[in-house]
Amino acid sequence: MGSKKVGNQTIVFENGPYIISGHTIAGPMEGQGPLAASFDTILKDTSDGEKSWERTESKMLEKAMREVANKADIPLDSVDYLLAGDLLNQIISSNFAARQIGLPFIGLYGACSSMALSMAMGSMLIDGGFGSKVICSASSHHETAERQYRLPTEQGNQRPMYGQWTVTGAGGVLLSDSGTGPKVTTATIGRVIDYGETDVNNMGAAMAPAVADTIINHLNDLQRQADYYDLIVTGDLGSVGLQLLLKVLEKNNVKIPNNFNDCGVMIYNTEQDTHAGGSGCGCSAIVFAGHLLKKVYAGNLKKILFIGSGSLHSPTSALQGETIPAIGHAVSIEV
Amino acid sequence: MVKKDLRPPNLNITPEDYKELTTQLSPKPTLLKNTLLAFLIGGLICSIGQVFVNFYMIYGGLPPLSASTAGTASLIVIGAVLTGLGVYDDIVKVGGAGAILPVTGFANSMVSPAMEYKKEGYVFGVGAKLFSVAGPVLVYGISSSIVVGFIYYIVGLVR
Amino acid sequence: MFEMIIPAFIIGGLICVIGQLMMDLTKANITPAHVLVTYVTGGVILGGLGLYKPLIELGGAGATIPLSGFGYVLSKGVIEGVDENGLLGVFSGGVEAAAVGIAVAVLSSYLVAVVFNPKG
C-alpha cells in the first residue's frame, strides 16, 4: 500500500492539486435564490432553446467544461482528463457533453455525490502523476430528473413537506498540478450505507447516515476534530437530512461546532417553496464551484470539508420496494 | 437490505432508532389546510360539472343520464386543455386530492405523460404513455365491474 | 341552471377529502395513480352493492365527477348488461356504459398531448 492512504479510507495528497478555476451555470429558479450573484450564467428558461430538457442539461454541462478551461486561460487540448457525472440513465448528459469536448473522458456515477467524487478522483489522478490538468464536473436538471425519477412534469401531485427540489445547474472546476490558491488536501471515499429508508421523497433521511459515516471516518483517520474546518458543507441533504446528520453525529460523540451547512439548504429561499431544499448533482456542483469557491478565493474561507451525498436508488429499485443505499464522498480544500 | 456488520467505526444508532428519528424530524403534511383545500377545490370542480349537467338538461334537452355523461365528458376536455396549458399541475399543488379525483384530474394523468414523452415518438411516446395512469384505472375498473357483473349473474341464476 | 350546485359542492368536496386523507395519512409512495385506481374500484364495488346511487341522487355531479362516479357507471352498466344479455352482458355491459367517457378521454388527451408541450 502506498503511504498516501491514512487510516481506513482517507487519502492525504502529497501534491494536492490546485483548484485554479470554477464555472457555474444555473437554472432560472436557482437564479432567483440567495446565491444568484455567485453563478456565472443564469438561464432564462429551463429549455434554453433546446428541443429537449436532456439536451439542455448536456449543453449546460458542456459549457461549464469549456468555460473552466477558458477562465483559467488554458487551452482545452492541454487538459488530460474530463471527469463528469449526472443523474440520468447511463449518465447521458455527461457522455453527450464529453462527445462535444473530445477529451479523454471518465464518466462517473455517484448520484448527487458526483461533484465531490469527481474532485476526489481528479485529485488522485493528478497526485498520482497520471496527468496535470483535470476537469471535474457534474450536472442535473429539474425537469429531466423529475420525469425520470418521479412523475411527468405536468402531472398534478402534492410533494411532501420533506421533499426536495432537483436543482437545474451544471458546475465544473479545473484541477491543476501547478498554480496558487486553494488545494485539495485530502479525500475520504465513502462506503455505501443503508439505514432502511424506503421513501424516495425523503432522500435527506436516506443519505444522512452515509454522510455521517464518511465524516466520522474522515475525522478518525486524520485525528481531527470537526472544528478544524471553517465550514463542513454537505451536498444535498436538505433541511431534514442536515438535522438528522447533526443528531447522528451527536450520538457518535462528534463535537459539533457551528460550522455545518448544506448546499441544498443554501441554494433556495424559504419563500421559493421547495420544501426541504435543493438536491441533485447540480446542487452541490454549482454551490461549490460558485458560491463556496468564490469565498475561498476571496479568503473568507480557508479550510472546507465538502461532502457530496448521493442516494443510490433507481426508479426500478424504488418500485420494487428496495431500501435506499446512499454514499458520501468527502474532499477537503485548504488554502 | 441493511448490512449490520460493517468495519468499525460504525454509526452508534440502530436502523430502528434512526427510523424513529426520521419520522420525528420529517415535517408532516399540513393536514387541516390540505383537507380544507381539497374540499374547496373538489367541491368547486364538481359544482362546475353540475352547471354543465344542468345546462345540457335545460338548453340541450338531454335526459338526466345523458346530461350527466355529457357533463363528465366536458370536464374531461377542460382538464385535458388545462394540462396542455400547464395550469393543472398548479391547481393540484393547491387542491391535492380535490383536483386529482375529479375526472379533470384523470384527464391530467392521461395528458401529462403523453405530452411529456412525445419526444420519444407517437407510438411509444404519446400512444403508450397516454395509458400510464389511465391503463391501471381501466384495468381495475373494468375487471372489478366484470367481477361485480359475474356475481350479479350468479345471484340471478340461484334465484 | 343552478339547482343542485350546493349539494354537488358538498358531496364532491367530501369525496375528495377522503382521498386527501388517504394520501396524507398513509406512508408516502401513494401516488395520484394509486388514489385514482382505488376510487374507480371503490366506485364499482359501492355501485354493485347499490350504495353509490343514493349518493348521486343526493349530490348529482358531486358524485359523478369524481372518479368513483366512473366506477359507478361501469357497475351500473354491467348490471344492466346482465339483465339484458345474461352472461355476455357481464363482459359487455361495463365498457359499453363507459364508452363515451373513455372515448372522449382518449381523443381529447391525444389531441392535447400532440398540440401542447410540457412547460416544466
Coordinates of C-alpha atoms in Angstrom, one line a residue:
Chain A
M1 CA 0.0 0.0 0.0
G2 CA 1.1 3.5 -0.8
S3 CA 1.9 5.9 2.0
K4 CA -0.8 8.3 0.9
K5 CA -3.6 6.3 2.4
V6 CA -4.3 7.1 6.1
G7 CA -6.4 5.2 8.4
N8 CA -9.4 3.3 7.0
Q9 CA -10.5 5.2 3.9
T10 CA -8.8 8.6 3.7
I11 CA -6.1 9.8 1.2
V12 CA -3.8 12.6 2.1
F13 CA -2.4 14.0 -1.1
E14 CA 1.3 14.7 -1.2
N15 CA 1.0 17.2 -4.0
G16 CA -2.7 18.1 -3.7
P17 CA -3.9 19.8 -6.9
Y18 CA -4.8 23.4 -7.1
I19 CA -8.3 24.4 -7.9
I20 CA -7.5 27.0 -10.5
S21 CA -10.9 27.9 -11.8
G22 CA -14.6 27.1 -11.4
H23 CA -17.6 27.8 -13.6
T24 CA -21.3 27.5 -12.9
I25 CA -24.5 27.6 -15.0
A26 CA -27.8 27.8 -13.1
G27 CA -31.4 27.5 -14.0
P28 CA -34.0 30.3 -13.6
M29 CA -35.3 29.1 -10.3
E30 CA -31.7 28.9 -8.8
G31 CA -31.2 32.4 -10.3
Q32 CA -33.9 33.7 -8.0
G33 CA -32.3 32.2 -5.0
P34 CA -29.9 33.8 -2.4
L35 CA -26.8 32.6 -4.3
A36 CA -27.8 34.1 -7.7
A37 CA -24.9 36.6 -7.6
S38 CA -22.3 33.7 -7.4
F39 CA -23.4 32.0 -10.6
D40 CA -21.6 32.8 -13.9
T41 CA -24.6 32.2 -16.1
I42 CA -28.3 32.0 -15.3
L43 CA -30.6 30.5 -17.9
K44 CA -33.8 32.5 -18.7
D45 CA -35.9 29.4 -19.0
T46 CA -35.4 25.7 -18.4
S47 CA -35.1 24.7 -22.0
D48 CA -32.7 27.4 -23.2
G49 CA -33.7 26.9 -26.8
E50 CA -33.1 23.2 -27.0
K51 CA -35.8 20.7 -28.2
S52 CA -35.5 18.5 -25.1
W53 CA -34.5 19.1 -21.5
E54 CA -32.0 16.4 -21.8
R55 CA -30.2 18.4 -24.5
T56 CA -30.3 21.5 -22.3
E57 CA -28.7 19.7 -19.4
S58 CA -25.9 18.3 -21.6
K59 CA -25.3 21.7 -23.2
M60 CA -25.0 23.3 -19.8
L61 CA -22.5 20.7 -18.7
E62 CA -20.5 21.1 -21.9
K63 CA -20.5 24.9 -21.4
A64 CA -19.3 24.5 -17.8
M65 CA -16.5 22.2 -19.0
R66 CA -15.3 24.7 -21.7
E67 CA -15.6 27.7 -19.5
V68 CA -13.4 26.4 -16.7
A69 CA -10.6 25.9 -19.1
N70 CA -11.3 29.3 -20.7
K71 CA -11.3 31.1 -17.3
A72 CA -8.0 29.5 -16.3
D73 CA -6.6 30.6 -19.7
I74 CA -5.7 27.0 -20.5
P75 CA -6.3 25.5 -24.0
L76 CA -8.8 22.7 -23.7
D77 CA -6.4 20.4 -25.5
S78 CA -4.0 20.5 -22.7
V79 CA -6.5 19.1 -20.2
D80 CA -5.6 15.4 -19.6
Y81 CA -8.9 14.1 -18.3
L82 CA -12.5 15.0 -18.2
L83 CA -14.5 13.7 -15.3
A84 CA -18.2 14.1 -15.1
G85 CA -21.3 12.6 -13.7
D86 CA -25.1 13.3 -13.7
L87 CA -28.3 11.6 -12.7
L88 CA -29.8 10.5 -16.0
N89 CA -29.8 6.8 -17.1
Q90 CA -26.4 5.8 -18.4
I91 CA -25.2 9.3 -17.5
I92 CA -26.1 10.6 -20.9
S93 CA -25.7 14.3 -20.0
S94 CA -22.0 13.7 -19.2
N95 CA -21.4 11.3 -22.1
F96 CA -23.0 13.6 -24.6
A97 CA -21.2 16.6 -23.3
A98 CA -17.9 14.7 -23.5
R99 CA -18.7 13.8 -27.1
Q100 CA -18.7 17.5 -27.9
I101 CA -15.5 18.2 -26.0
G102 CA -13.4 15.3 -27.3
L103 CA -11.0 14.8 -24.4
P104 CA -10.2 11.6 -22.6
F105 CA -13.3 11.1 -20.5
I106 CA -14.1 9.2 -17.4
G107 CA -17.8 9.0 -16.7
L108 CA -18.7 8.8 -13.0
Y109 CA -21.9 7.8 -11.2
G110 CA -22.2 8.8 -7.6
A111 CA -25.7 10.2 -7.9
C112 CA -25.8 13.6 -6.2
S113 CA -22.3 13.0 -4.8
S114 CA -20.8 13.1 -8.3
M115 CA -19.2 16.5 -7.9
A116 CA -17.2 15.5 -4.8
L117 CA -16.5 12.1 -6.3
S118 CA -15.1 13.7 -9.5
M119 CA -12.9 16.0 -7.4
A120 CA -11.6 13.1 -5.3
M121 CA -10.8 11.1 -8.4
G122 CA -9.3 14.1 -10.2
S123 CA -7.0 14.8 -7.3
M124 CA -5.9 11.2 -7.3
L125 CA -5.1 11.3 -11.0
I126 CA -3.0 14.4 -10.6
D127 CA -1.3 13.4 -7.3
G128 CA -0.6 10.0 -8.8
G129 CA 1.2 11.7 -11.7
F130 CA -1.2 10.5 -14.3
G131 CA -1.9 14.0 -15.6
S132 CA -1.5 17.6 -14.8
K133 CA -4.9 19.1 -15.6
V134 CA -8.3 17.6 -14.9
I135 CA -11.8 19.0 -15.3
C136 CA -14.2 17.8 -12.7
S137 CA -17.9 18.5 -13.3
A138 CA -21.4 17.4 -12.6
S139 CA -24.9 18.5 -13.7
S140 CA -28.6 18.0 -13.0
H141 CA -31.8 19.4 -14.4
H142 CA -35.1 19.6 -12.5
E143 CA -37.3 18.5 -15.4
T144 CA -35.1 15.7 -16.7
A145 CA -34.7 14.3 -13.1
E146 CA -38.4 14.8 -12.4
R147 CA -39.6 12.8 -15.4
Q148 CA -37.0 10.0 -14.8
Y149 CA -37.4 9.6 -11.1
R150 CA -40.9 10.9 -10.3
L151 CA -43.8 12.0 -12.5
P152 CA -44.2 13.8 -15.8
T153 CA -43.7 17.5 -15.2
E154 CA -47.3 18.5 -15.9
Q155 CA -48.8 15.7 -13.8
G156 CA -50.5 17.1 -10.7
N157 CA -49.1 16.0 -7.4
Q158 CA -48.5 17.3 -3.9
R159 CA -44.9 17.0 -2.9
P160 CA -44.4 16.0 0.7
M161 CA -43.0 18.7 3.0
Y162 CA -39.7 16.9 3.4
G163 CA -39.4 16.6 -0.4
Q164 CA -36.5 18.3 -2.2
W165 CA -36.3 20.2 -5.4
T166 CA -33.8 19.0 -8.0
V167 CA -31.5 21.8 -9.0
T168 CA -31.1 22.8 -12.6
G169 CA -27.4 23.6 -12.9
A170 CA -24.0 22.5 -14.1
G171 CA -20.7 23.2 -12.4
G172 CA -17.1 22.4 -13.0
V173 CA -13.7 23.1 -11.6
L174 CA -10.3 22.7 -13.1
L175 CA -7.7 20.9 -11.1
S176 CA -4.0 21.6 -11.9
D177 CA -0.7 20.4 -10.5
S178 CA 0.7 23.9 -10.6
G179 CA -0.7 27.2 -9.6
T180 CA -1.6 29.1 -6.5
G181 CA -4.5 29.3 -4.2
P182 CA -6.7 26.6 -2.7
K183 CA -5.6 22.9 -2.9
V184 CA -7.4 19.7 -2.5
T185 CA -5.6 18.2 0.5
T186 CA -7.4 15.1 1.5
A187 CA -10.2 12.9 0.2
T188 CA -12.3 10.3 2.0
I189 CA -14.0 7.9 -0.2
G190 CA -17.3 6.8 1.3
R191 CA -18.9 3.4 1.6
V192 CA -22.4 2.6 0.8
I193 CA -24.6 2.8 3.8
D194 CA -28.3 1.8 4.0
Y195 CA -30.4 2.5 7.1
G196 CA -33.6 1.2 5.6
E197 CA -35.3 4.3 4.3
T198 CA -37.7 3.4 1.5
D199 CA -39.4 6.8 0.8
V200 CA -37.7 8.2 -2.3
N201 CA -39.0 11.6 -1.4
N202 CA -37.1 11.6 1.8
M203 CA -33.6 11.4 0.3
G204 CA -32.1 13.6 3.0
A205 CA -33.0 10.9 5.5
A206 CA -31.7 8.2 3.3
M207 CA -28.3 9.9 2.8
A208 CA -27.6 11.4 6.3
P209 CA -26.2 8.1 7.8
A210 CA -23.8 7.7 4.8
V211 CA -22.6 11.2 5.2
A212 CA -22.2 10.8 8.9
D213 CA -20.2 7.6 8.3
T214 CA -17.9 9.4 5.9
I215 CA -17.4 12.4 8.3
I216 CA -16.7 10.1 11.2
N217 CA -14.2 8.1 9.3
H218 CA -12.6 11.2 7.9
L219 CA -12.1 12.8 11.3
N220 CA -10.9 9.5 12.8
D221 CA -8.5 8.7 10.0
L222 CA -6.9 12.2 10.3
Q223 CA -7.4 12.5 14.0
R224 CA -9.1 15.8 13.5
Q225 CA -12.0 17.5 15.3
A226 CA -14.8 19.0 13.4
D227 CA -13.7 22.5 14.4
Y228 CA -10.6 22.0 12.3
Y229 CA -12.6 23.3 9.4
D230 CA -14.1 26.7 8.8
L231 CA -17.0 25.0 7.1
I232 CA -18.3 21.5 6.8
V233 CA -20.7 21.5 3.9
T234 CA -22.8 18.6 2.7
G235 CA -24.1 18.2 -0.8
D236 CA -27.8 18.0 -0.8
L237 CA -29.1 16.6 2.5
G238 CA -31.7 19.4 2.6
S239 CA -33.1 20.7 5.9
V240 CA -34.4 17.3 7.1
G241 CA -31.2 15.5 6.3
L242 CA -29.0 18.1 7.8
Q243 CA -30.8 17.9 11.1
L244 CA -30.6 14.1 11.0
L245 CA -26.9 14.3 10.3
L246 CA -26.3 16.5 13.3
K247 CA -28.3 14.2 15.5
V248 CA -26.4 11.1 14.3
L249 CA -23.0 12.8 14.7
E250 CA -24.0 13.9 18.2
K251 CA -24.8 10.3 19.1
N252 CA -21.4 9.4 17.9
N253 CA -19.7 11.9 20.2
V254 CA -18.6 14.2 17.4
K255 CA -18.3 17.7 18.8
I256 CA -20.3 19.9 16.5
P257 CA -19.1 23.5 16.3
N258 CA -21.4 25.8 14.5
N259 CA -19.8 25.2 11.1
F260 CA -22.1 22.8 9.4
N261 CA -24.2 23.7 6.4
D262 CA -25.7 22.1 3.3
C263 CA -25.7 23.2 -0.3
G264 CA -29.4 22.2 -0.7
V265 CA -30.3 24.4 2.2
M266 CA -28.2 27.3 1.0
I267 CA -29.4 27.4 -2.6
Y268 CA -33.1 28.4 -2.2
N269 CA -35.0 31.0 -0.2
T270 CA -37.7 29.6 2.0
E271 CA -40.2 31.6 0.0
Q272 CA -39.4 29.6 -3.1
D273 CA -41.5 26.8 -1.7
T274 CA -39.0 24.0 -2.4
H275 CA -39.9 22.4 0.9
A276 CA -36.7 20.8 2.3
G277 CA -34.3 22.5 -0.1
G278 CA -32.4 21.6 -3.3
S279 CA -31.0 18.3 -4.4
G280 CA -29.3 16.7 -7.5
C281 CA -25.7 16.6 -8.8
G282 CA -26.1 20.2 -9.9
C283 CA -26.9 21.4 -6.4
S284 CA -23.5 20.7 -4.8
A285 CA -21.8 21.4 -8.2
I286 CA -23.0 25.0 -8.5
V287 CA -22.9 25.9 -4.9
F288 CA -19.3 24.6 -4.6
A289 CA -17.9 25.8 -7.9
G290 CA -19.8 29.1 -7.5
H291 CA -20.5 30.5 -4.0
L292 CA -18.1 28.5 -2.0
L293 CA -15.1 28.6 -4.3
K294 CA -15.6 32.4 -4.6
K295 CA -15.4 32.7 -0.9
V296 CA -12.3 30.6 -0.8
Y297 CA -10.7 32.7 -3.5
A298 CA -11.6 35.8 -1.6
G299 CA -10.0 34.4 1.6
N300 CA -13.2 34.3 3.6
L301 CA -13.0 30.5 4.0
K302 CA -9.6 28.8 4.5
K303 CA -10.5 25.2 5.3
I304 CA -13.6 23.5 3.9
L305 CA -14.7 19.9 4.1
F306 CA -17.0 19.3 1.2
I307 CA -19.0 16.1 1.3
G308 CA -21.1 15.1 -1.7
S309 CA -24.1 13.0 -0.7
G310 CA -25.6 10.5 -3.1
S311 CA -28.7 8.4 -2.9
L312 CA -28.1 5.3 -5.0
H313 CA -31.5 4.1 -5.8
S314 CA -33.2 3.8 -9.2
P315 CA -36.8 4.2 -10.2
T316 CA -36.9 0.4 -10.7
S317 CA -35.4 -0.4 -7.2
A318 CA -37.8 2.1 -5.6
L319 CA -40.9 0.5 -7.3
Q320 CA -39.7 -3.0 -6.2
G321 CA -39.7 -1.7 -2.6
E322 CA -35.9 -1.8 -2.1
T323 CA -34.4 0.3 0.6
I324 CA -32.3 3.3 -0.5
P325 CA -28.5 2.8 -0.3
A326 CA -26.5 6.0 0.0
I327 CA -23.0 7.3 -0.1
G328 CA -20.9 10.3 0.9
H329 CA -17.6 11.3 -0.5
A330 CA -15.5 14.0 1.2
V331 CA -12.8 16.2 -0.1
S332 CA -11.0 18.9 2.0
I333 CA -10.0 22.1 0.4
E334 CA -7.4 24.3 2.2
V335 CA -5.7 27.5 1.3
Chain B
M1 CA -31.0 -4.6 2.8
V2 CA -29.4 -3.0 5.7
K3 CA -25.9 -4.5 6.4
K4 CA -25.2 -4.7 10.1
D5 CA -21.6 -5.9 10.4
L6 CA -19.6 -3.1 8.8
R7 CA -16.0 -2.5 9.7
P8 CA -15.9 -0.1 12.7
P9 CA -16.2 2.8 13.4
N10 CA -19.9 2.3 13.0
L11 CA -22.7 4.7 13.5
N12 CA -23.9 4.5 17.0
I13 CA -27.6 4.3 16.1
T14 CA -29.8 1.3 15.2
P15 CA -31.9 1.4 12.0
E16 CA -35.0 1.3 14.2
D17 CA -33.9 4.3 16.3
Y18 CA -32.9 6.1 13.1
K19 CA -36.3 5.4 11.6
E20 CA -37.9 6.9 14.6
L21 CA -35.7 10.0 14.5
T22 CA -36.5 10.4 10.8
T23 CA -40.3 10.3 11.5
Q24 CA -39.7 12.8 14.3
L25 CA -37.8 15.3 12.2
S26 CA -39.6 15.0 8.9
P27 CA -42.3 17.7 8.6
K28 CA -45.8 16.4 8.4
P29 CA -48.3 17.5 5.8
T30 CA -50.5 20.4 6.9
L31 CA -53.5 18.2 7.4
L32 CA -56.1 20.7 8.2
K33 CA -55.2 23.1 5.4
N34 CA -54.8 20.3 2.9
T35 CA -58.2 18.8 3.8
L36 CA -59.9 22.2 3.6
L37 CA -58.4 23.0 0.2
A38 CA -59.2 19.5 -1.1
F39 CA -62.8 20.1 0.0
L40 CA -63.0 23.6 -1.6
I41 CA -61.3 22.7 -4.9
G42 CA -63.0 19.3 -5.2
G43 CA -66.4 20.9 -4.4
L44 CA -65.7 23.7 -6.9
I45 CA -64.9 21.3 -9.8
C46 CA -68.0 19.2 -9.1
S47 CA -70.2 22.3 -9.0
I48 CA -68.8 23.4 -12.3
G49 CA -69.7 19.9 -13.5
Q50 CA -73.2 20.3 -12.1
V51 CA -73.6 23.6 -14.1
F52 CA -72.7 21.7 -17.3
V53 CA -75.1 19.0 -16.5
N54 CA -77.9 21.5 -15.8
F55 CA -77.0 23.3 -19.0
Y56 CA -77.3 20.2 -21.1
M57 CA -80.6 19.3 -19.5
I58 CA -82.2 22.7 -19.8
Y59 CA -80.7 24.0 -23.1
G60 CA -79.6 20.7 -24.7
G61 CA -82.8 19.0 -23.9
L62 CA -80.9 15.9 -22.8
P63 CA -82.4 13.4 -20.3
P64 CA -80.6 13.4 -16.9
L65 CA -78.4 10.4 -17.6
S66 CA -77.1 11.6 -20.9
A67 CA -76.7 15.1 -19.5
S68 CA -74.6 13.7 -16.7
T69 CA -72.4 11.8 -19.2
A70 CA -72.0 14.9 -21.3
G71 CA -71.1 16.9 -18.2
T72 CA -68.4 14.4 -17.3
A73 CA -67.1 14.5 -20.9
S74 CA -67.0 18.3 -20.9
L75 CA -64.9 18.3 -17.7
I76 CA -62.5 15.7 -19.2
V77 CA -61.9 18.1 -22.1
I78 CA -61.4 21.0 -19.8
G79 CA -59.0 19.0 -17.6
A80 CA -57.0 18.0 -20.7
V81 CA -56.8 21.5 -22.1
L82 CA -55.7 23.0 -18.7
T83 CA -53.0 20.3 -18.5
G84 CA -51.8 21.3 -22.0
L85 CA -51.7 24.9 -20.9
G86 CA -49.5 23.9 -18.0
V87 CA -52.1 25.1 -15.4
Y88 CA -53.5 21.9 -14.0
D89 CA -50.4 20.8 -12.0
D90 CA -50.6 24.1 -10.2
I91 CA -54.2 23.5 -9.3
V92 CA -53.3 20.1 -7.9
K93 CA -50.5 21.6 -5.9
V94 CA -53.1 23.7 -4.1
G95 CA -56.1 21.4 -4.2
G96 CA -54.5 18.0 -3.8
A97 CA -57.0 15.2 -4.0
G98 CA -59.6 17.8 -4.7
A99 CA -58.1 18.2 -8.1
I100 CA -56.8 14.7 -8.6
L101 CA -60.0 12.8 -8.1
P102 CA -62.5 14.6 -10.4
V103 CA -62.3 13.4 -14.0
T104 CA -60.3 16.6 -14.7
G105 CA -57.5 15.0 -12.7
F106 CA -58.0 11.8 -14.6
A107 CA -57.6 13.7 -17.9
N108 CA -54.5 15.4 -16.4
S109 CA -53.0 12.0 -15.6
M110 CA -53.5 10.9 -19.3
V111 CA -52.3 14.1 -21.0
S112 CA -49.3 14.8 -18.8
P113 CA -47.3 11.6 -19.5
A114 CA -48.4 11.6 -23.2
M115 CA -47.2 15.2 -23.7
E116 CA -44.0 14.6 -21.7
Y117 CA -42.9 11.6 -23.7
K118 CA -43.9 13.0 -27.1
K119 CA -40.2 13.4 -27.9
E120 CA -40.0 9.6 -27.8
G121 CA -42.3 9.2 -30.7
Y122 CA -46.0 9.0 -31.4
V123 CA -46.3 5.2 -30.7
F124 CA -44.1 4.6 -27.7
G125 CA -44.3 8.1 -26.5
V126 CA -47.7 9.6 -26.9
G127 CA -49.7 6.4 -27.6
A128 CA -48.2 4.2 -24.8
K129 CA -47.8 6.8 -22.1
L130 CA -51.4 8.1 -22.6
F131 CA -52.3 5.0 -20.6
S132 CA -49.6 5.1 -17.9
V133 CA -52.3 6.0 -15.3
A134 CA -55.4 5.5 -17.3
G135 CA -54.3 1.9 -18.1
P136 CA -54.3 0.8 -14.4
V137 CA -57.6 2.7 -13.9
L138 CA -59.2 0.9 -16.8
V139 CA -57.7 -2.5 -15.8
Y140 CA -59.0 -2.3 -12.3
G141 CA -62.3 -0.5 -13.1
I142 CA -63.2 -2.9 -15.9
S143 CA -62.0 -6.1 -14.1
S144 CA -63.9 -5.2 -10.9
S145 CA -67.0 -4.4 -12.9
I146 CA -66.8 -7.8 -14.6
V147 CA -66.5 -9.4 -11.1
V148 CA -69.5 -7.4 -9.9
G149 CA -71.4 -8.4 -13.1
F150 CA -70.5 -12.1 -12.6
I151 CA -71.6 -12.2 -9.0
Y152 CA -74.9 -10.5 -10.1
Y153 CA -75.3 -13.0 -12.8
I154 CA -74.7 -16.0 -10.4
V155 CA -77.0 -14.5 -7.8
G156 CA -79.7 -14.1 -10.6
L157 CA -79.3 -17.8 -11.6
V158 CA -79.6 -19.0 -8.0
R159 CA -82.8 -17.0 -7.5
Chain C
M1 CA -79.5 26.3 -14.2
F2 CA -78.0 26.5 -10.7
E3 CA -80.1 23.8 -8.9
M4 CA -78.1 21.1 -7.2
I5 CA -75.0 23.3 -7.1
I6 CA -74.7 23.3 -3.3
P7 CA -75.2 19.5 -2.8
A8 CA -72.7 18.9 -5.7
F9 CA -70.2 21.1 -3.9
I10 CA -70.6 19.4 -0.6
I11 CA -70.7 15.8 -1.7
G12 CA -67.9 16.3 -4.3
G13 CA -65.8 18.1 -1.7
L14 CA -66.3 15.4 0.9
I15 CA -65.4 12.6 -1.6
C16 CA -62.2 14.5 -2.3
V17 CA -61.4 15.0 1.4
I18 CA -61.4 11.2 1.9
G19 CA -58.9 10.9 -0.9
Q20 CA -56.8 13.7 0.6
L21 CA -56.7 11.9 3.9
M22 CA -55.7 8.7 2.1
M23 CA -52.7 10.5 0.7
D24 CA -51.7 12.4 3.8
L25 CA -52.2 9.8 6.5
T26 CA -50.7 6.8 4.8
K27 CA -47.0 6.3 4.4
A28 CA -45.7 8.0 1.3
N29 CA -45.4 6.2 -2.1
I30 CA -49.1 6.7 -2.6
T31 CA -49.2 8.5 -5.9
P32 CA -52.2 10.0 -7.7
A33 CA -52.4 6.8 -9.7
H34 CA -53.0 4.7 -6.6
V35 CA -55.7 7.0 -5.4
L36 CA -57.4 7.0 -8.8
V37 CA -57.3 3.2 -9.0
T38 CA -58.7 2.9 -5.5
Y39 CA -61.5 5.3 -6.3
V40 CA -62.6 3.7 -9.5
T41 CA -62.6 0.2 -7.9
G42 CA -64.4 1.6 -4.9
G43 CA -67.0 3.1 -7.1
V44 CA -67.5 -0.2 -8.9
I45 CA -67.9 -2.0 -5.5
L46 CA -70.2 0.6 -4.0
G47 CA -72.2 0.7 -7.2
G48 CA -72.5 -3.1 -7.2
L49 CA -73.8 -3.0 -3.6
G50 CA -76.3 -0.3 -4.6
L51 CA -74.7 2.2 -2.2
Y52 CA -73.5 4.7 -4.8
K53 CA -76.8 5.5 -6.4
P54 CA -78.2 7.3 -3.3
L55 CA -75.0 9.4 -3.3
I56 CA -75.7 10.5 -6.8
E57 CA -79.3 11.3 -6.0
L58 CA -78.1 13.4 -3.1
G59 CA -75.1 15.1 -4.8
G60 CA -75.6 15.0 -8.5
A61 CA -72.4 15.9 -10.3
G62 CA -70.7 15.9 -6.8
A63 CA -70.8 12.1 -7.0
T64 CA -70.5 11.6 -10.8
I65 CA -67.5 13.9 -11.5
P66 CA -65.0 12.2 -9.0
L67 CA -63.5 9.0 -10.5
S68 CA -65.7 6.9 -8.2
G69 CA -68.5 8.0 -10.5
F70 CA -66.8 6.4 -13.4
G71 CA -66.6 3.2 -11.3
Y72 CA -70.3 3.5 -10.7
V73 CA -71.1 3.9 -14.4
L74 CA -69.1 0.7 -15.0
S75 CA -71.0 -1.3 -12.4
K76 CA -74.4 0.1 -13.4
G77 CA -73.7 -0.8 -17.0
V78 CA -72.6 -4.3 -16.1
I79 CA -75.8 -4.9 -14.1
E80 CA -78.0 -3.6 -16.9
G81 CA -76.0 -5.7 -19.3
V82 CA -76.6 -8.9 -17.4
D83 CA -80.3 -8.1 -17.2
E84 CA -80.4 -7.7 -21.0
N85 CA -77.9 -10.2 -22.3
G86 CA -77.2 -12.6 -19.5
L87 CA -73.6 -13.9 -19.3
L88 CA -72.4 -11.9 -22.3
G89 CA -73.5 -8.7 -20.5
V90 CA -71.0 -9.5 -17.8
F91 CA -68.3 -8.6 -20.3
S92 CA -70.0 -6.0 -22.5
G93 CA -72.2 -4.0 -20.0
G94 CA -69.5 -2.1 -18.2
V95 CA -67.4 -1.0 -21.1
E96 CA -70.5 -0.1 -23.2
A97 CA -71.8 2.2 -20.5
A98 CA -68.4 3.8 -20.0
A99 CA -67.7 4.1 -23.8
V100 CA -68.4 7.8 -24.1
G101 CA -66.2 8.7 -21.2
I102 CA -63.3 6.5 -22.4
A103 CA -63.6 7.7 -26.0
V104 CA -63.7 11.4 -25.1
A105 CA -60.8 11.0 -22.6
V106 CA -58.6 9.2 -25.2
L107 CA -59.3 11.5 -28.1
S108 CA -59.1 14.8 -26.2
S109 CA -56.0 13.7 -24.3
Y110 CA -54.3 12.6 -27.5
L111 CA -55.1 15.9 -29.3
V112 CA -53.9 18.0 -26.4
A113 CA -50.8 15.9 -26.0
V114 CA -50.0 16.4 -29.7
V115 CA -50.7 20.1 -29.8
F116 CA -49.2 21.3 -26.5
N117 CA -45.7 20.9 -24.9
P118 CA -44.9 20.5 -21.3
K119 CA -43.9 23.7 -19.6
G120 CA -42.0 22.1 -16.8

